[in-house]
Amino acid sequence: MTSDFRPQSGFLTVLVERGFLHQCSDLAGLDQIAKSGDLVAYTGFDCTAPSLHAGSLVQIMLLRWLQKTGGKPIALMGGGTTRVGDPSGKDASRQLLPLETIAANKDGIKNVFARFLSFGEGKRDAIIPDNADWLATLNYIDFLRDVGRHFSVNRMLSLDSVKLRLERDQELSFLEFNYMCLQAYDFVELFKRHGCVLQMGGSDQWGNIVTGIDLGRRMGTRQLYGLTSPLLTSSSGAKMGKSAQGAVWLDESMLPVFDYWQYWRNCEDQDTGRFLKLFTELPLDEIARLEALGGAEINEAKKILATEAAAMVHGREAALRAAGAARQTFEEGALAESLPSVKIPAAEIEAGLGVLTAFVRSGLVASTGEARRQIIGGGLKINDRTVTDERMVIGPRDLTGGVVKLSLGRKRHVLLKIA
RNA sequence: GGGGGAGUGUCCCGAGCGGCAAAGGGGGCGGACUGUAAAUCCGCUGGCUAAGCCUUCGUAGGUUCGAGUCCUACCUCCCCCA
């Protein structure tokens, strides 16, 4: 849809060139504001998990590019809206989260932004407000009279997020039905407080965003704008941000840097170029060169993707460590000290630690039953030797420099280190 | 308010004459082949102190040697009538 549009602003130029743009309410109008250097834009983040995962990365990068091209980014914490729950793109209602959980999640999520945005009091410094600040104290009657009267239920029913639920005869509670009203109100509130005129989000947010623009018009704000990024899936259709082991968390305590690096390293060939554009800041001509690599050579491009993407989230030093550990492990067959590790008391090794227990402790398998099955399938290795006997015991002589390497399959490795 | 139907393995969908740890998919994991890719083929896919034991079929009771299956009540959802 954007192929015939030539943006003049740095911000939109980047978005178009790098594939961040899916839909926009008014490209030309937004381009003018972005060019003037006064663009303030926000993206909302639900506080439904203790950290963000790779699925949110596109939104985070959007905010980062906004700041780099002269705009002011707002990462809105949904401390208030999360108490309600967004029905968009979900089949069924999500369980309501306790307030303490939401607060804890919010703290975890805020941490993620430190690496991507620069904060402060300046004109272009990023801010992280929480919509609970204005939503939590709303008076129901006042809200209905001042804001509610501007919403058309007829129109709300026609939005995909609602329509899909209705068509499938799936429950949509009144609580969830109100979510979009609150999100729309956020937009107006952020305009009033910070002069924010653009809301960005994933393509599933389009309806909610447009509703906000609409509310703004009725409540007398300036013209507001909306922009969505494409919903990211891998070439084979898998949802981004979820991997075999679960979500690809951006927090090191929830996913070791090594595993994060591996996630990108193992992307499908077809996705390499697209991901380089979205998740790294390498120049486009460099990306074009990497993308053109064919056959096994594409692996070089994937390593660069992994290192750059990991550096963005965890810092370059940690990313290079992960890259080094991968090289030692996969290419040199050596024992890399910086693989993910789990501490085991020396006494337990002295006494002899059963393989089954050891693998459960490492987190590579969920239960001794699974460990047993993996052994039957030839999937477990200790120090690169396949485990064939489930009664095998790990003792002091299996240690190399105080470390035992446990592997599940060819790709997942964890070191047991003497504590 | 009346009548009918449905809730199954804590990822999902889904079969299930009273002997069921419960068919079959999808997804996922492992193996083979490769390039740490894709595609393909094969195996696995409740827990445990493991030839045994324990916990699972909406919830709570009941009948039975034995219940996912039969009975009762309750919860939730869908359809038809008013």
Short mmCIF file of C-alpha atoms (C1' of nucleotides) in Angstrom, two decimals:
data_model
loop_
_atom_site.label_atom_id
_atom_site.label_comp_id
_atom_site.label_asym_id
_atom_site.label_seq_id
_atom_site.Cartn_x
_atom_site.Cartn_y
_atom_site.Cartn_z
CA MET A 1 0.00 0.00 0.00
CA THR A 2 2.96 2.31 0.46
CA SER A 3 4.80 1.61 -2.75
CA ASP A 4 3.78 4.84 -4.45
CA PHE A 5 4.36 7.09 -1.47
CA ARG A 6 7.65 8.98 -1.22
CA PRO A 7 8.10 10.17 2.33
CA GLN A 8 10.09 13.29 2.99
CA SER A 9 10.61 12.84 6.69
CA GLY A 10 13.44 10.75 8.02
CA PHE A 11 11.08 8.81 10.23
CA LEU A 12 8.72 7.57 7.54
CA THR A 13 11.57 7.00 5.14
CA VAL A 14 13.09 4.54 7.56
CA LEU A 15 9.78 2.84 8.21
CA VAL A 16 9.04 2.37 4.54
CA GLU A 17 12.54 1.22 3.62
CA ARG A 18 12.81 -1.23 6.47
CA GLY A 19 9.37 -2.76 6.25
CA PHE A 20 7.80 -1.40 9.41
CA LEU A 21 4.73 0.02 7.75
CA HIS A 22 1.47 -1.83 7.34
CA GLN A 23 -1.28 0.74 7.55
CA CYS A 24 -1.39 4.48 8.20
CA SER A 25 -4.36 6.75 8.64
CA ASP A 26 -2.77 9.59 6.65
CA LEU A 27 0.75 9.15 5.38
CA ALA A 28 1.13 12.58 3.84
CA GLY A 29 -0.20 14.40 6.88
CA LEU A 30 1.95 12.41 9.24
CA ASP A 31 4.96 12.93 7.02
CA GLN A 32 4.59 16.70 7.31
CA ILE A 33 4.56 16.59 11.09
CA ALA A 34 7.47 14.19 11.24
CA LYS A 35 9.43 16.47 8.94
CA SER A 36 8.81 19.46 11.17
CA GLY A 37 10.51 17.64 14.02
CA ASP A 38 7.61 17.93 16.44
CA LEU A 39 6.33 14.41 16.27
CA VAL A 40 5.34 12.86 19.57
CA ALA A 41 4.13 9.27 19.27
CA TYR A 42 3.21 6.46 21.59
CA THR A 43 2.79 2.74 21.72
CA GLY A 44 0.99 0.98 24.51
CA PHE A 45 2.31 -2.13 26.21
CA ASP A 46 0.12 -4.46 28.20
CA CYS A 47 1.45 -5.54 31.56
CA THR A 48 0.37 -9.13 31.15
CA ALA A 49 3.82 -10.69 31.54
CA PRO A 50 6.91 -9.93 33.62
CA SER A 51 8.89 -8.96 30.55
CA LEU A 52 8.36 -8.26 26.88
CA HIS A 53 9.25 -10.82 24.27
CA ALA A 54 10.43 -10.74 20.69
CA GLY A 55 6.89 -10.20 19.48
CA SER A 56 7.02 -6.67 20.87
CA LEU A 57 10.35 -5.94 19.31
CA VAL A 58 8.91 -4.32 16.21
CA GLN A 59 7.06 -1.79 18.36
CA ILE A 60 10.13 -1.10 20.42
CA MET A 61 12.21 -0.54 17.31
CA LEU A 62 9.57 1.84 15.99
CA LEU A 63 9.91 3.97 19.10
CA ARG A 64 13.68 3.84 18.81
CA TRP A 65 13.65 4.95 15.18
CA LEU A 66 11.25 7.71 16.08
CA GLN A 67 13.70 9.05 18.61
CA LYS A 68 16.67 8.65 16.28
CA THR A 69 14.89 10.62 13.59
CA GLY A 70 14.02 13.49 15.88
CA GLY A 71 10.73 12.56 17.48
CA LYS A 72 9.68 12.03 21.07
CA PRO A 73 8.69 8.45 21.95
CA ILE A 74 6.23 7.52 24.64
CA ALA A 75 6.13 3.93 25.85
CA LEU A 76 2.80 3.77 27.60
CA MET A 77 2.49 1.18 30.34
CA GLY A 78 -0.97 -0.31 30.37
CA GLY A 79 -1.18 -0.49 34.12
CA GLY A 80 -4.82 0.53 33.89
CA THR A 81 -5.96 -1.18 30.72
CA THR A 82 -4.37 -4.47 31.71
CA ARG A 83 -6.88 -4.58 34.54
CA VAL A 84 -9.51 -4.87 31.83
CA GLY A 85 -7.87 -7.02 29.18
CA ASP A 86 -7.65 -6.44 25.43
CA PRO A 87 -9.93 -8.76 23.46
CA SER A 88 -8.16 -7.99 20.16
CA GLY A 89 -6.93 -11.07 18.42
CA LYS A 90 -7.93 -13.40 21.19
CA ASP A 91 -10.40 -16.20 21.03
CA ALA A 92 -11.38 -16.18 24.63
CA SER A 93 -11.26 -13.91 27.61
CA ARG A 94 -8.05 -13.84 29.47
CA GLN A 95 -8.10 -14.38 33.15
CA LEU A 96 -8.05 -11.16 35.11
CA LEU A 97 -4.69 -10.47 36.68
CA PRO A 98 -4.31 -9.46 40.30
CA LEU A 99 -3.21 -5.85 40.75
CA GLU A 100 0.05 -6.83 42.40
CA THR A 101 0.96 -8.96 39.41
CA ILE A 102 0.25 -6.11 37.04
CA ALA A 103 2.42 -3.77 39.09
CA ALA A 104 5.27 -6.28 39.17
CA ASN A 105 4.98 -6.90 35.44
CA LYS A 106 5.10 -3.20 34.78
CA ASP A 107 8.40 -2.87 36.57
CA GLY A 108 9.88 -5.70 34.56
CA ILE A 109 8.69 -4.28 31.27
CA LYS A 110 10.01 -0.80 32.00
CA ASN A 111 13.50 -2.21 32.31
CA VAL A 112 13.48 -3.36 28.72
CA PHE A 113 13.29 0.15 27.38
CA ALA A 114 16.46 1.39 29.03
CA ARG A 115 18.59 -0.04 26.24
CA PHE A 116 16.45 1.21 23.40
CA LEU A 117 15.49 4.75 24.33
CA SER A 118 17.10 7.66 26.07
CA PHE A 119 15.10 9.15 28.87
CA GLY A 120 15.05 12.49 30.54
CA GLU A 121 13.28 15.81 30.69
CA GLY A 122 14.26 17.09 27.26
CA LYS A 123 12.00 17.68 24.31
CA ARG A 124 12.95 14.47 22.56
CA ASP A 125 13.56 12.35 25.62
CA ALA A 126 11.42 9.29 25.99
CA ILE A 127 8.90 8.96 28.79
CA ILE A 128 7.08 5.98 30.28
CA PRO A 129 3.74 7.03 31.69
CA ASP A 130 1.20 4.58 33.08
CA ASN A 131 -2.42 4.86 32.04
CA ALA A 132 -3.47 3.73 35.50
CA ASP A 133 -2.60 7.31 36.49
CA TRP A 134 -5.66 8.62 34.72
CA LEU A 135 -7.83 5.55 34.21
CA ALA A 136 -7.86 4.23 37.75
CA THR A 137 -9.48 7.33 39.17
CA LEU A 138 -12.12 7.81 36.52
CA ASN A 139 -15.64 8.31 37.75
CA TYR A 140 -18.03 6.07 35.87
CA ILE A 141 -20.86 8.55 35.33
CA ASP A 142 -18.50 11.37 34.44
CA PHE A 143 -16.64 9.18 32.01
CA LEU A 144 -19.85 8.10 30.31
CA ARG A 145 -21.05 11.68 29.97
CA ASP A 146 -17.78 13.19 28.84
CA VAL A 147 -16.30 10.38 26.80
CA GLY A 148 -18.81 7.57 26.47
CA ARG A 149 -21.29 9.65 24.52
CA HIS A 150 -18.79 9.90 21.68
CA PHE A 151 -18.64 6.18 21.08
CA SER A 152 -21.02 4.55 18.67
CA VAL A 153 -21.84 1.03 19.71
CA ASN A 154 -22.93 0.36 16.13
CA ARG A 155 -19.44 1.16 14.95
CA MET A 156 -17.72 -0.71 17.73
CA LEU A 157 -19.63 -3.83 16.81
CA SER A 158 -18.26 -3.62 13.30
CA LEU A 159 -14.62 -3.61 14.38
CA ASP A 160 -12.75 -6.85 13.77
CA SER A 161 -11.75 -7.33 17.38
CA VAL A 162 -15.39 -7.40 18.37
CA LYS A 163 -16.90 -8.80 15.21
CA LEU A 164 -14.76 -11.91 15.19
CA ARG A 165 -15.82 -12.78 18.70
CA LEU A 166 -19.46 -12.29 17.87
CA GLU A 167 -19.29 -14.26 14.66
CA ARG A 168 -17.72 -17.19 16.40
CA ASP A 169 -20.26 -17.03 19.16
CA GLN A 170 -17.52 -16.52 21.66
CA GLU A 171 -18.09 -14.69 24.86
CA LEU A 172 -17.14 -11.04 24.92
CA SER A 173 -17.76 -9.52 28.30
CA PHE A 174 -18.83 -5.94 28.78
CA LEU A 175 -15.55 -5.42 30.57
CA GLU A 176 -13.54 -6.33 27.50
CA PHE A 177 -15.90 -4.46 25.26
CA ASN A 178 -14.83 -1.33 27.10
CA TYR A 179 -11.16 -1.89 26.47
CA MET A 180 -11.13 0.03 23.21
CA CYS A 181 -12.87 2.96 24.84
CA LEU A 182 -10.16 3.17 27.44
CA GLN A 183 -7.43 2.84 24.84
CA ALA A 184 -9.05 5.57 22.78
CA TYR A 185 -9.22 7.74 25.85
CA ASP A 186 -5.51 7.12 26.47
CA PHE A 187 -4.73 8.62 23.10
CA VAL A 188 -6.69 11.78 23.86
CA GLU A 189 -5.13 11.99 27.31
CA LEU A 190 -1.62 11.65 25.91
CA PHE A 191 -2.38 14.38 23.42
CA LYS A 192 -3.49 16.66 26.20
CA ARG A 193 -0.60 15.86 28.48
CA HIS A 194 2.25 15.51 26.03
CA GLY A 195 1.03 16.69 22.65
CA CYS A 196 1.11 13.15 21.34
CA VAL A 197 -0.50 12.91 17.90
CA LEU A 198 0.45 9.44 16.73
CA GLN A 199 -0.32 6.02 18.05
CA MET A 200 1.61 3.07 16.73
CA GLY A 201 0.90 -0.61 17.19
CA GLY A 202 0.68 -4.02 15.62
CA SER A 203 -1.84 -4.55 12.87
CA ASP A 204 -4.27 -6.11 15.32
CA GLN A 205 -4.47 -2.72 16.99
CA TRP A 206 -5.80 -0.89 13.94
CA GLY A 207 -9.38 -0.78 15.13
CA ASN A 208 -8.44 0.46 18.56
CA ILE A 209 -6.16 3.10 17.10
CA VAL A 210 -8.74 4.43 14.68
CA THR A 211 -11.26 4.56 17.50
CA GLY A 212 -8.81 6.79 19.35
CA ILE A 213 -8.36 9.10 16.39
CA ASP A 214 -12.09 9.34 16.12
CA LEU A 215 -12.55 10.14 19.77
CA GLY A 216 -9.90 12.84 19.46
CA ARG A 217 -11.79 14.51 16.65
CA ARG A 218 -15.01 14.49 18.68
CA MET A 219 -13.28 15.78 21.78
CA GLY A 220 -11.51 18.56 19.95
CA THR A 221 -7.91 17.47 19.78
CA ARG A 222 -5.70 18.26 16.85
CA GLN A 223 -5.86 15.77 14.00
CA LEU A 224 -4.45 12.52 15.36
CA TYR A 225 -2.72 9.80 13.36
CA GLY A 226 -2.41 6.08 13.50
CA LEU A 227 0.12 3.66 12.11
CA THR A 228 0.46 -0.08 12.32
CA SER A 229 3.27 -2.49 11.66
CA PRO A 230 2.78 -5.82 9.96
CA LEU A 231 1.97 -8.79 12.10
CA LEU A 232 5.18 -10.72 12.10
CA THR A 233 5.28 -14.37 11.34
CA SER A 234 8.14 -16.48 10.13
CA SER A 235 8.06 -17.64 6.53
CA SER A 236 6.53 -20.91 7.59
CA GLY A 237 3.78 -19.13 9.44
CA ALA A 238 4.89 -19.46 13.03
CA LYS A 239 4.16 -16.58 15.36
CA MET A 240 7.15 -14.43 16.12
CA GLY A 241 8.44 -14.33 19.61
CA LYS A 242 7.42 -17.81 20.49
CA SER A 243 9.96 -20.56 20.20
CA ALA A 244 9.89 -24.21 21.09
CA GLN A 245 10.78 -23.55 24.68
CA GLY A 246 8.32 -20.72 25.07
CA ALA A 247 8.40 -17.01 24.54
CA VAL A 248 11.60 -15.33 23.42
CA TRP A 249 11.92 -13.03 26.38
CA LEU A 250 13.97 -9.88 26.23
CA ASP A 251 15.01 -10.18 29.84
CA GLU A 252 18.19 -12.06 30.53
CA SER A 253 16.85 -13.58 33.71
CA MET A 254 14.07 -15.20 31.72
CA LEU A 255 16.06 -16.19 28.66
CA PRO A 256 19.85 -16.45 28.63
CA VAL A 257 21.60 -14.27 26.05
CA PHE A 258 22.99 -17.42 24.46
CA ASP A 259 19.45 -18.70 23.81
CA TYR A 260 18.36 -15.32 22.55
CA TRP A 261 21.26 -15.30 20.13
CA GLN A 262 20.36 -18.83 19.05
CA TYR A 263 16.78 -17.84 18.37
CA TRP A 264 17.88 -15.43 15.66
CA ARG A 265 20.66 -17.65 14.43
CA ASN A 266 18.11 -20.36 13.73
CA CYS A 267 15.66 -18.25 11.76
CA GLU A 268 14.52 -19.52 8.41
CA ASP A 269 16.65 -18.59 5.39
CA GLN A 270 13.79 -16.67 3.87
CA ASP A 271 13.47 -14.38 6.86
CA THR A 272 17.07 -13.30 7.18
CA GLY A 273 16.83 -10.11 5.14
CA ARG A 274 13.51 -9.05 6.55
CA PHE A 275 14.70 -9.55 10.11
CA LEU A 276 17.96 -7.72 9.50
CA LYS A 277 15.96 -4.69 8.41
CA LEU A 278 13.58 -4.82 11.31
CA PHE A 279 15.75 -5.89 14.20
CA THR A 280 19.17 -4.45 13.47
CA GLU A 281 20.36 -1.01 12.53
CA LEU A 282 22.79 -2.13 9.87
CA PRO A 283 22.77 0.08 6.78
CA LEU A 284 20.47 -1.10 4.03
CA ASP A 285 23.19 -1.68 1.46
CA GLU A 286 24.99 -3.94 3.91
CA ILE A 287 21.77 -5.84 4.51
CA ALA A 288 21.22 -6.17 0.78
CA ARG A 289 24.63 -7.75 0.46
CA LEU A 290 23.99 -10.21 3.29
CA GLU A 291 20.57 -11.05 2.00
CA ALA A 292 21.99 -11.97 -1.37
CA LEU A 293 24.15 -14.71 0.09
CA GLY A 294 22.94 -18.07 -1.11
CA GLY A 295 23.10 -21.63 0.11
CA ALA A 296 25.14 -22.29 3.21
CA GLU A 297 26.62 -18.80 3.01
CA ILE A 298 23.40 -17.37 4.35
CA ASN A 299 24.60 -18.70 7.69
CA GLU A 300 27.08 -15.86 7.86
CA ALA A 301 24.22 -13.42 7.50
CA LYS A 302 22.31 -15.20 10.24
CA LYS A 303 25.23 -14.94 12.62
CA ILE A 304 25.39 -11.22 12.00
CA LEU A 305 21.65 -10.98 12.51
CA ALA A 306 21.92 -12.86 15.79
CA THR A 307 24.79 -10.79 17.10
CA GLU A 308 23.28 -7.47 16.10
CA ALA A 309 19.84 -8.36 17.43
CA ALA A 310 21.31 -9.61 20.70
CA ALA A 311 23.48 -6.53 21.01
CA MET A 312 20.39 -4.36 20.68
CA VAL A 313 18.73 -6.02 23.66
CA HIS A 314 21.60 -7.21 25.85
CA GLY A 315 24.49 -5.00 24.86
CA ARG A 316 27.29 -5.72 22.42
CA GLU A 317 29.60 -7.31 24.93
CA ALA A 318 27.06 -9.94 25.94
CA ALA A 319 26.12 -10.50 22.30
CA LEU A 320 29.72 -11.16 21.34
CA ARG A 321 30.09 -13.54 24.24
CA ALA A 322 27.06 -15.46 22.98
CA ALA A 323 28.45 -15.48 19.46
CA GLY A 324 31.75 -16.78 20.79
CA ALA A 325 30.09 -19.49 22.82
CA ALA A 326 28.13 -20.57 19.75
CA ARG A 327 31.28 -20.69 17.65
CA GLN A 328 33.13 -22.79 20.21
CA THR A 329 30.19 -25.10 20.70
CA PHE A 330 29.03 -25.63 17.14
CA GLU A 331 32.08 -24.98 15.00
CA GLU A 332 35.02 -25.94 17.17
CA GLY A 333 33.44 -28.61 19.28
CA ALA A 334 34.98 -27.02 22.32
CA LEU A 335 33.48 -26.43 25.72
CA ALA A 336 32.37 -22.84 25.91
CA GLU A 337 32.47 -21.38 29.40
CA SER A 338 29.73 -18.89 28.67
CA LEU A 339 26.99 -21.33 27.78
CA PRO A 340 23.93 -21.01 29.99
CA SER A 341 24.73 -22.64 33.31
CA VAL A 342 23.15 -23.98 36.44
CA LYS A 343 24.92 -24.22 39.79
CA ILE A 344 25.07 -27.52 41.62
CA PRO A 345 26.44 -27.94 45.15
CA ALA A 346 29.77 -29.81 45.13
CA ALA A 347 28.44 -32.31 47.63
CA GLU A 348 25.80 -33.53 45.22
CA ILE A 349 28.37 -34.29 42.56
CA GLU A 350 30.58 -35.96 45.15
CA ALA A 351 27.70 -38.17 46.11
CA GLY A 352 26.90 -38.91 42.49
CA LEU A 353 24.08 -37.21 40.63
CA GLY A 354 21.70 -39.33 38.57
CA VAL A 355 21.47 -38.35 34.92
CA LEU A 356 17.72 -38.00 35.05
CA THR A 357 17.86 -35.62 37.95
CA ALA A 358 20.77 -33.75 36.43
CA PHE A 359 18.87 -33.02 33.23
CA VAL A 360 15.80 -31.95 35.12
CA ARG A 361 17.94 -29.60 37.19
CA SER A 362 19.48 -28.14 34.07
CA GLY A 363 16.05 -27.20 32.83
CA LEU A 364 16.62 -28.98 29.53
CA VAL A 365 13.80 -31.39 30.28
CA ALA A 366 10.70 -30.84 32.36
CA SER A 367 10.54 -34.16 34.18
CA THR A 368 12.44 -37.34 34.74
CA GLY A 369 9.89 -38.99 32.51
CA GLU A 370 10.84 -36.73 29.66
CA ALA A 371 14.50 -37.33 30.38
CA ARG A 372 13.91 -41.06 30.16
CA ARG A 373 12.15 -40.70 26.84
CA GLN A 374 14.87 -38.49 25.46
CA ILE A 375 17.47 -41.06 26.42
CA ILE A 376 15.54 -43.73 24.56
CA GLY A 377 15.41 -41.42 21.56
CA GLY A 378 19.12 -40.69 21.81
CA GLY A 379 18.56 -37.02 22.54
CA LEU A 380 20.66 -36.48 25.65
CA LYS A 381 24.41 -36.04 25.85
CA ILE A 382 26.84 -35.57 28.69
CA ASN A 383 30.10 -33.96 27.66
CA ASP A 384 29.14 -34.71 24.06
CA ARG A 385 28.70 -38.43 24.67
CA THR A 386 25.23 -39.79 24.12
CA VAL A 387 23.58 -41.09 27.27
CA THR A 388 22.42 -44.67 26.82
CA ASP A 389 21.73 -45.73 30.37
CA GLU A 390 19.22 -43.84 32.47
CA ARG A 391 20.82 -45.15 35.64
CA MET A 392 24.12 -43.50 34.81
CA VAL A 393 25.51 -41.30 37.52
CA ILE A 394 27.49 -38.09 37.13
CA GLY A 395 30.45 -37.99 39.48
CA PRO A 396 33.60 -35.95 40.05
CA ARG A 397 35.45 -37.59 37.17
CA ASP A 398 32.94 -36.17 34.67
CA LEU A 399 34.00 -32.67 35.61
CA THR A 400 36.27 -30.67 33.38
CA GLY A 401 37.40 -27.58 35.23
CA GLY A 402 34.48 -27.90 37.62
CA VAL A 403 31.97 -28.15 34.79
CA VAL A 404 29.81 -30.81 33.13
CA LYS A 405 28.16 -30.11 29.80
CA LEU A 406 24.63 -31.40 29.32
CA SER A 407 23.02 -31.32 25.89
CA LEU A 408 19.53 -31.85 24.56
CA GLY A 409 19.65 -32.49 20.87
CA ARG A 410 22.32 -30.73 18.92
CA LYS A 411 21.38 -27.21 19.79
CA ARG A 412 20.55 -26.87 23.42
CA HIS A 413 23.37 -26.96 25.94
CA VAL A 414 23.62 -26.17 29.63
CA LEU A 415 26.64 -26.35 31.90
CA LEU A 416 26.38 -27.69 35.40
CA LYS A 417 28.87 -25.76 37.48
CA ILE A 418 30.04 -26.60 40.94
CA ALA A 419 28.71 -24.02 43.33
"C1'" G B 1 -39.84 -19.59 31.65
"C1'" G B 2 -40.19 -24.45 28.22
"C1'" G B 3 -37.44 -28.07 24.94
"C1'" G B 4 -32.77 -29.96 22.87
"C1'" G B 5 -27.25 -30.30 22.67
"C1'" A B 6 -22.27 -29.79 24.56
"C1'" G B 7 -18.00 -29.44 28.19
"C1'" U B 8 -12.19 -35.12 27.18
"C1'" G B 9 -5.11 -35.78 28.24
"C1'" U B 10 -3.25 -27.90 31.88
"C1'" C B 11 -0.86 -26.07 23.84
"C1'" C B 12 -5.06 -26.73 20.49
"C1'" C B 13 -8.72 -29.70 17.74
"C1'" G B 14 -11.07 -34.07 18.61
"C1'" A B 15 -12.88 -39.99 18.97
"C1'" G B 16 -14.42 -42.65 23.02
"C1'" C B 17 -20.46 -50.68 23.32
"C1'" G B 18 -18.76 -49.91 31.83
"C1'" G B 19 -12.16 -52.69 32.02
"C1'" C B 20 -8.92 -46.36 29.80
"C1'" A B 21 -3.26 -43.48 31.01
"C1'" A B 22 -7.94 -43.02 27.13
"C1'" A B 23 -8.12 -43.50 19.17
"C1'" G B 24 -6.68 -39.78 15.52
"C1'" G B 25 -4.87 -35.03 13.97
"C1'" G B 26 -2.27 -30.29 14.56
"C1'" G B 27 1.57 -28.22 17.35
"C1'" G B 28 6.02 -29.40 19.99
"C1'" C B 29 10.51 -32.33 21.18
"C1'" G B 30 14.17 -36.00 19.68
"C1'" G B 31 16.60 -39.00 15.65
"C1'" A B 32 18.12 -39.46 10.25
"C1'" C B 33 19.32 -36.25 6.02
"C1'" U B 34 21.50 -31.07 5.71
"C1'" G B 35 24.03 -25.68 6.36
"C1'" U B 36 22.64 -24.85 13.84
"C1'" A B 37 17.78 -23.43 7.40
"C1'" A B 38 13.49 -25.39 4.68
"C1'" A B 39 11.30 -29.90 2.84
"C1'" U B 40 11.08 -35.21 3.81
"C1'" C B 41 11.17 -39.81 6.69
"C1'" C B 42 11.21 -42.26 11.69
"C1'" G B 43 10.33 -42.14 17.10
"C1'" C B 44 8.27 -39.67 21.40
"C1'" U B 45 4.52 -36.37 23.36
"C1'" G B 46 0.50 -37.36 32.28
"C1'" G B 47 3.80 -37.60 37.14
"C1'" C B 48 6.91 -40.53 40.41
"C1'" U B 49 11.55 -42.99 44.80
"C1'" A B 50 9.18 -46.75 37.89
"C1'" A B 51 8.24 -54.61 35.79
"C1'" G B 52 5.13 -51.05 40.68
"C1'" C B 53 2.56 -46.66 42.49
"C1'" C B 54 -0.10 -41.88 41.96
"C1'" U B 55 -3.09 -38.08 39.38
"C1'" U B 56 -6.24 -37.01 34.81
"C1'" C B 57 -12.21 -36.57 30.89
"C1'" G B 58 -16.76 -29.14 33.69
"C1'" U B 59 -17.90 -29.51 39.65
"C1'" A B 60 -19.86 -32.43 43.76
"C1'" G B 61 -22.11 -36.80 45.13
"C1'" G B 62 -24.23 -41.85 43.88
"C1'" U B 63 -24.80 -46.96 41.43
"C1'" U B 64 -21.03 -50.87 40.35
"C1'" C B 65 -15.76 -55.62 41.65
"C1'" G B 66 -14.72 -51.57 38.26
"C1'" A B 67 -17.16 -45.03 35.67
"C1'" G B 68 -14.68 -40.53 30.66
"C1'" U B 69 -18.82 -43.88 29.73
"C1'" C B 70 -24.82 -45.08 33.89
"C1'" C B 71 -27.88 -41.96 37.81
"C1'" U B 72 -28.62 -37.14 40.75
"C1'" A B 73 -27.59 -32.09 41.72
"C1'" C B 74 -24.82 -27.89 40.40
"C1'" C B 75 -21.70 -24.63 37.05
"C1'" U B 76 -20.66 -22.87 32.05
"C1'" C B 77 -21.71 -22.53 26.86
"C1'" C B 78 -24.68 -23.30 22.29
"C1'" C B 79 -29.44 -24.07 19.56
"C1'" C B 80 -34.93 -23.94 19.20
"C1'" C B 81 -39.69 -22.24 21.32
"C1'" A B 82 -41.99 -18.13 24.61
#
